[in-house]
Each structure stands twice: as C-alpha cells, then as structure tokens.
C-alpha cells in the first residue's frame, strides 16, 4: 500500500509518532511518504492529513483512493486554530 502523510509543521508534537509509524509501516512492506508540504506528495492509495495548514484541492485528493483528515475541530465550521 502507498500511503502519504502531510503534517505542515515539522515541529508539531505528533511528528515523532508519525515518523515511528512511517518506519514501522515501511518495515511491513508499505511505501510511506511523510511530508510537510503538499508539493512533495507522491500519488498513492491513502492520504492522511494531520495538522495540515494548506488547502487541499479536489485534484490533490483525486490522486488517492481515500483521504483521511485528523483535525481538532469540527470541519468546515471549526476550521483553523
């Protein structure tokens, strides 16, 4: 499975866990792409957006079979900080 993860802030507290998870998944034969900018994305099966501060267009989402958003507030009304 090809998984891409976007976390805009490289200093975000969740980043070490994302790195660990990425390494574990890679050891299990999955291709994981952990990036901080949407321009670095590779196409794939699943796109995880974790604390992503960039606007993700339908064209970007269409490059994946599924997109999962982890966000601390109710979207779209609770968007932003």
mmCIF file of N, CA and C in Angstrom:
data_model
loop_
_atom_site.group_PDB
_atom_site.id
_atom_site.type_symbol
_atom_site.label_atom_id
_atom_site.label_comp_id
_atom_site.label_asym_id
_atom_site.label_seq_id
_atom_site.Cartn_x
_atom_site.Cartn_y
_atom_site.Cartn_z
ATOM 1 N N UNK A 1 0.846 -1.172 0.000
ATOM 2 C CA UNK A 1 0.000 0.000 0.000
ATOM 3 C C UNK A 1 0.894 1.238 0.000
ATOM 4 N N UNK A 2 0.476 2.242 -0.739
ATOM 5 C CA UNK A 2 1.208 3.510 -0.812
ATOM 6 C C UNK A 2 0.456 4.558 0.003
ATOM 7 N N UNK A 3 1.090 5.039 1.057
ATOM 8 C CA UNK A 3 0.464 5.969 1.998
ATOM 9 C C UNK A 3 1.262 7.262 2.022
ATOM 10 N N UNK A 4 0.562 8.381 1.944
ATOM 11 C CA UNK A 4 1.195 9.692 2.103
ATOM 12 C C UNK A 4 0.598 10.370 3.322
ATOM 13 N N UNK A 5 1.466 11.032 4.091
ATOM 14 C CA UNK A 5 1.053 11.753 5.298
ATOM 15 C C UNK A 5 1.558 13.181 5.169
ATOM 16 N N UNK A 6 0.663 14.135 5.398
ATOM 17 C CA UNK A 6 1.061 15.548 5.396
ATOM 18 C C UNK A 6 0.867 16.100 6.797
ATOM 19 N N UNK A 7 1.939 16.614 7.372
ATOM 20 C CA UNK A 7 1.894 17.354 8.637
ATOM 21 C C UNK A 7 2.688 18.625 8.386
ATOM 22 N N UNK A 8 1.993 19.750 8.288
ATOM 23 C CA UNK A 8 2.609 21.007 7.851
ATOM 24 C C UNK A 8 3.738 21.506 8.756
ATOM 25 N N UNK A 9 3.623 21.257 10.039
ATOM 26 C CA UNK A 9 4.610 21.764 10.990
ATOM 27 C C UNK A 9 5.575 20.644 11.382
ATOM 28 N N UNK A 10 6.810 20.736 10.937
ATOM 29 C CA UNK A 10 7.794 19.687 11.245
ATOM 30 C C UNK A 10 8.120 19.621 12.737
ATOM 31 N N UNK A 11 7.744 20.666 13.492
ATOM 32 C CA UNK A 11 7.983 20.674 14.942
ATOM 33 C C UNK A 11 6.731 20.313 15.737
ATOM 34 N N UNK A 12 5.673 19.896 15.044
ATOM 35 C CA UNK A 12 4.427 19.521 15.711
ATOM 36 C C UNK A 12 4.696 18.348 16.657
ATOM 37 N N UNK A 13 4.064 18.335 17.833
ATOM 38 C CA UNK A 13 4.306 17.257 18.802
ATOM 39 C C UNK A 13 3.996 15.852 18.274
ATOM 40 N N UNK A 14 3.166 15.735 17.268
ATOM 41 C CA UNK A 14 2.822 14.418 16.738
ATOM 42 C C UNK A 14 3.865 13.886 15.743
ATOM 43 N N UNK A 15 4.759 14.746 15.284
ATOM 44 C CA UNK A 15 5.715 14.354 14.250
ATOM 45 C C UNK A 15 6.572 13.135 14.629
ATOM 46 N N UNK A 16 7.109 13.042 15.849
ATOM 47 C CA UNK A 16 7.890 11.841 16.178
ATOM 48 C C UNK A 16 7.064 10.553 16.059
ATOM 49 N N UNK A 17 5.804 10.603 16.439
ATOM 50 C CA UNK A 17 4.934 9.428 16.316
ATOM 51 C C UNK A 17 4.670 9.104 14.851
ATOM 52 N N UNK A 18 4.494 10.118 14.025
ATOM 53 C CA UNK A 18 4.283 9.886 12.599
ATOM 54 C C UNK A 18 5.525 9.251 11.966
ATOM 55 N N UNK A 19 6.702 9.717 12.375
ATOM 56 C CA UNK A 19 7.939 9.138 11.860
ATOM 57 C C UNK A 19 8.069 7.672 12.271
ATOM 58 N N UNK A 20 7.781 7.387 13.541
ATOM 59 C CA UNK A 20 7.841 5.998 14.020
ATOM 60 C C UNK A 20 6.861 5.114 13.261
ATOM 61 N N UNK A 21 5.640 5.599 13.084
ATOM 62 C CA UNK A 21 4.610 4.829 12.381
ATOM 63 C C UNK A 21 5.034 4.591 10.931
ATOM 64 N N UNK A 22 5.591 5.618 10.306
ATOM 65 C CA UNK A 22 6.054 5.501 8.919
ATOM 66 C C UNK A 22 7.129 4.431 8.798
ATOM 67 N N UNK A 23 8.073 4.444 9.715
ATOM 68 C CA UNK A 23 9.150 3.458 9.687
ATOM 69 C C UNK A 23 8.610 2.043 9.908
ATOM 70 N N UNK A 24 7.672 1.898 10.827
ATOM 71 C CA UNK A 24 7.065 0.588 11.080
ATOM 72 C C UNK A 24 6.332 0.087 9.854
ATOM 73 N N UNK A 25 5.561 0.941 9.225
ATOM 74 C CA UNK A 25 4.810 0.541 8.035
ATOM 75 C C UNK A 25 5.752 0.190 6.881
ATOM 76 N N UNK A 26 6.853 0.914 6.767
ATOM 77 C CA UNK A 26 7.834 0.623 5.719
ATOM 78 C C UNK A 26 8.452 -0.762 5.944
ATOM 79 N N UNK A 27 8.750 -1.082 7.198
ATOM 80 C CA UNK A 27 9.299 -2.408 7.511
ATOM 81 C C UNK A 27 8.315 -3.522 7.165
ATOM 82 N N UNK A 28 7.029 -3.195 7.168
ATOM 83 C CA UNK A 28 5.994 -4.178 6.830
ATOM 84 C C UNK A 28 5.666 -4.185 5.334
ATOM 85 N N UNK A 29 6.478 -3.511 4.537
ATOM 86 C CA UNK A 29 6.340 -3.581 3.090
ATOM 87 C C UNK A 29 5.499 -2.501 2.434
ATOM 88 N N UNK A 30 5.084 -1.501 3.198
ATOM 89 C CA UNK A 30 4.293 -0.411 2.632
ATOM 90 C C UNK A 30 5.209 0.752 2.242
ATOM 91 N N UNK A 31 4.804 1.516 1.257
ATOM 92 C CA UNK A 31 5.547 2.711 0.849
ATOM 93 C C UNK A 31 4.910 3.911 1.530
ATOM 94 N N UNK A 32 5.652 4.551 2.418
ATOM 95 C CA UNK A 32 5.117 5.682 3.182
ATOM 96 C C UNK A 32 5.907 6.931 2.841
ATOM 97 N N UNK A 33 5.172 8.009 2.552
ATOM 98 C CA UNK A 33 5.739 9.295 2.183
ATOM 99 C C UNK A 33 5.271 10.312 3.225
ATOM 100 N N UNK A 34 6.157 10.723 4.137
ATOM 101 C CA UNK A 34 5.828 11.702 5.173
ATOM 102 C C UNK A 34 6.413 13.042 4.754
ATOM 103 N N UNK A 35 5.527 14.029 4.532
ATOM 104 C CA UNK A 35 5.964 15.334 4.029
ATOM 105 C C UNK A 35 5.344 16.461 4.844
ATOM 106 N N UNK A 36 5.916 17.662 4.682
ATOM 107 C CA UNK A 36 5.372 18.834 5.365
ATOM 108 C C UNK A 36 4.759 19.830 4.385
ATOM 109 N N UNK A 37 4.778 19.506 3.099
ATOM 110 C CA UNK A 37 4.243 20.405 2.084
ATOM 111 C C UNK A 37 3.548 19.585 1.002
ATOM 112 N N UNK A 38 2.378 20.010 0.595
ATOM 113 C CA UNK A 38 1.617 19.276 -0.415
ATOM 114 C C UNK A 38 2.379 19.121 -1.723
ATOM 115 N N UNK A 39 3.282 20.033 -2.023
ATOM 116 C CA UNK A 39 4.047 19.949 -3.270
ATOM 117 C C UNK A 39 4.992 18.744 -3.283
ATOM 118 N N UNK A 40 5.236 18.144 -2.121
ATOM 119 C CA UNK A 40 6.134 17.000 -2.019
ATOM 120 C C UNK A 40 5.398 15.664 -2.147
ATOM 121 N N UNK A 41 4.086 15.706 -2.301
ATOM 122 C CA UNK A 41 3.292 14.482 -2.317
ATOM 123 C C UNK A 41 3.565 13.607 -3.528
ATOM 124 N N UNK A 42 3.599 12.315 -3.265
ATOM 125 C CA UNK A 42 3.578 11.323 -4.329
ATOM 126 C C UNK A 42 2.137 10.806 -4.398
ATOM 127 N N UNK A 43 1.734 10.248 -5.522
ATOM 128 C CA UNK A 43 0.403 9.636 -5.613
ATOM 129 C C UNK A 43 0.381 8.396 -4.735
ATOM 130 N N UNK A 44 -0.820 7.959 -4.361
ATOM 131 C CA UNK A 44 -0.885 6.775 -3.523
ATOM 132 C C UNK A 44 -2.285 6.274 -3.297
ATOM 133 N N UNK A 45 -2.375 5.341 -2.369
ATOM 134 C CA UNK A 45 -3.659 4.747 -2.019
ATOM 135 C C UNK A 45 -4.400 5.566 -0.962
ATOM 136 N N UNK A 46 -3.661 5.994 0.066
ATOM 137 C CA UNK A 46 -4.283 6.720 1.179
ATOM 138 C C UNK A 46 -3.502 8.002 1.444
ATOM 139 N N UNK A 47 -4.231 9.081 1.648
ATOM 140 C CA UNK A 47 -3.652 10.365 2.036
ATOM 141 C C UNK A 47 -4.145 10.694 3.438
ATOM 142 N N UNK A 48 -3.217 10.821 4.390
ATOM 143 C CA UNK A 48 -3.531 11.255 5.744
ATOM 144 C C UNK A 48 -3.148 12.719 5.865
ATOM 145 N N UNK A 49 -4.071 13.545 6.325
ATOM 146 C CA UNK A 49 -3.794 14.960 6.572
ATOM 147 C C UNK A 49 -3.821 15.154 8.082
ATOM 148 N N UNK A 50 -2.651 15.386 8.655
ATOM 149 C CA UNK A 50 -2.506 15.514 10.102
ATOM 150 C C UNK A 50 -1.978 16.911 10.391
ATOM 151 N N UNK A 51 -2.819 17.760 10.938
ATOM 152 C CA UNK A 51 -2.424 19.135 11.209
ATOM 153 C C UNK A 51 -1.867 19.789 9.941
ATOM 154 N N UNK A 52 -2.633 19.674 8.890
ATOM 155 C CA UNK A 52 -2.247 20.242 7.592
ATOM 156 C C UNK A 52 -2.835 21.642 7.481
ATOM 157 N N UNK A 53 -1.973 22.630 7.291
ATOM 158 C CA UNK A 53 -2.443 24.014 7.224
ATOM 159 C C UNK A 53 -2.630 24.508 5.793
ATOM 160 N N UNK A 54 -2.416 23.641 4.823
ATOM 161 C CA UNK A 54 -2.579 24.027 3.427
ATOM 162 C C UNK A 54 -3.966 23.615 2.919
ATOM 163 N N UNK A 55 -4.444 24.328 1.911
ATOM 164 C CA UNK A 55 -5.703 23.993 1.261
ATOM 165 C C UNK A 55 -5.466 22.801 0.337
ATOM 166 N N UNK A 56 -6.236 21.748 0.542
ATOM 167 C CA UNK A 56 -6.094 20.544 -0.261
ATOM 168 C C UNK A 56 -7.209 20.540 -1.304
ATOM 169 N N UNK A 57 -6.830 20.627 -2.546
ATOM 170 C CA UNK A 57 -7.806 20.726 -3.630
ATOM 171 C C UNK A 57 -8.384 19.357 -3.987
ATOM 172 N N UNK A 58 -9.543 19.352 -4.646
ATOM 173 C CA UNK A 58 -10.091 18.084 -5.128
ATOM 174 C C UNK A 58 -9.111 17.350 -6.052
ATOM 175 N N UNK A 59 -8.356 18.085 -6.857
ATOM 176 C CA UNK A 59 -7.390 17.456 -7.760
ATOM 177 C C UNK A 59 -6.318 16.696 -6.972
ATOM 178 N N UNK A 60 -5.886 17.250 -5.842
ATOM 179 C CA UNK A 60 -4.913 16.552 -4.994
ATOM 180 C C UNK A 60 -5.539 15.314 -4.379
ATOM 181 N N UNK A 61 -6.747 15.453 -3.846
ATOM 182 C CA UNK A 61 -7.431 14.309 -3.234
ATOM 183 C C UNK A 61 -7.710 13.212 -4.248
ATOM 184 N N UNK A 62 -7.974 13.588 -5.488
ATOM 185 C CA UNK A 62 -8.270 12.603 -6.536
ATOM 186 C C UNK A 62 -7.076 11.721 -6.884
ATOM 187 N N UNK A 63 -5.905 12.102 -6.452
ATOM 188 C CA UNK A 63 -4.715 11.291 -6.708
ATOM 189 C C UNK A 63 -4.619 10.090 -5.763
ATOM 190 N N UNK A 64 -5.578 9.984 -4.839
ATOM 191 C CA UNK A 64 -5.595 8.924 -3.838
ATOM 192 C C UNK A 64 -6.947 8.226 -3.830
ATOM 193 N N UNK A 65 -6.956 6.972 -3.406
ATOM 194 C CA UNK A 65 -8.228 6.246 -3.297
ATOM 195 C C UNK A 65 -9.040 6.739 -2.107
ATOM 196 N N UNK A 66 -8.355 7.182 -1.034
ATOM 197 C CA UNK A 66 -9.039 7.665 0.168
ATOM 198 C C UNK A 66 -8.217 8.771 0.805
ATOM 199 N N UNK A 67 -8.911 9.729 1.410
ATOM 200 C CA UNK A 67 -8.264 10.809 2.151
ATOM 201 C C UNK A 67 -8.854 10.842 3.546
ATOM 202 N N UNK A 68 -7.980 10.844 4.543
ATOM 203 C CA UNK A 68 -8.406 10.889 5.939
ATOM 204 C C UNK A 68 -7.842 12.153 6.571
ATOM 205 N N UNK A 69 -8.726 12.918 7.230
ATOM 206 C CA UNK A 69 -8.330 14.171 7.857
ATOM 207 C C UNK A 69 -8.413 14.018 9.368
ATOM 208 N N UNK A 70 -7.310 14.316 10.045
ATOM 209 C CA UNK A 70 -7.294 14.359 11.507
ATOM 210 C C UNK A 70 -7.231 15.830 11.886
ATOM 211 N N UNK A 71 -8.291 16.304 12.530
ATOM 212 C CA UNK A 71 -8.385 17.729 12.837
ATOM 213 C C UNK A 71 -9.046 17.895 14.198
ATOM 214 N N UNK A 72 -8.574 18.863 14.963
ATOM 215 C CA UNK A 72 -9.026 19.035 16.336
ATOM 216 C C UNK A 72 -10.404 19.685 16.465
ATOM 217 N N UNK A 73 -10.940 20.223 15.390
ATOM 218 C CA UNK A 73 -12.253 20.856 15.488
ATOM 219 C C UNK A 73 -13.158 20.362 14.373
ATOM 220 N N UNK A 74 -14.434 20.673 14.478
ATOM 221 C CA UNK A 74 -15.436 20.250 13.520
ATOM 222 C C UNK A 74 -15.275 21.024 12.209
ATOM 223 N N UNK A 75 -14.974 20.304 11.152
ATOM 224 C CA UNK A 75 -14.808 20.942 9.843
ATOM 225 C C UNK A 75 -16.149 20.960 9.112
ATOM 226 N N UNK A 76 -16.479 21.929 8.279
ATOM 227 C CA UNK A 76 -15.646 23.078 7.950
ATOM 228 C C UNK A 76 -15.843 24.271 8.876
ATOM 229 N N UNK A 77 -16.880 24.264 9.732
ATOM 230 C CA UNK A 77 -17.153 25.435 10.560
ATOM 231 C C UNK A 77 -16.028 25.718 11.551
ATOM 232 N N UNK A 78 -15.376 24.699 12.071
ATOM 233 C CA UNK A 78 -14.339 24.885 13.068
ATOM 234 C C UNK A 78 -12.953 24.954 12.484
ATOM 235 N N UNK A 79 -12.862 25.273 11.189
ATOM 236 C CA UNK A 79 -11.545 25.273 10.557
ATOM 237 C C UNK A 79 -10.641 26.334 11.155
ATOM 238 N N UNK A 80 -9.382 26.052 11.096
ATOM 239 C CA UNK A 80 -8.394 26.978 11.632
ATOM 240 C C UNK A 80 -8.147 26.728 13.112
ATOM 241 N N UNK A 81 -7.370 27.582 13.683
ATOM 242 C CA UNK A 81 -6.977 27.428 15.088
ATOM 243 C C UNK A 81 -8.025 28.059 15.957
#
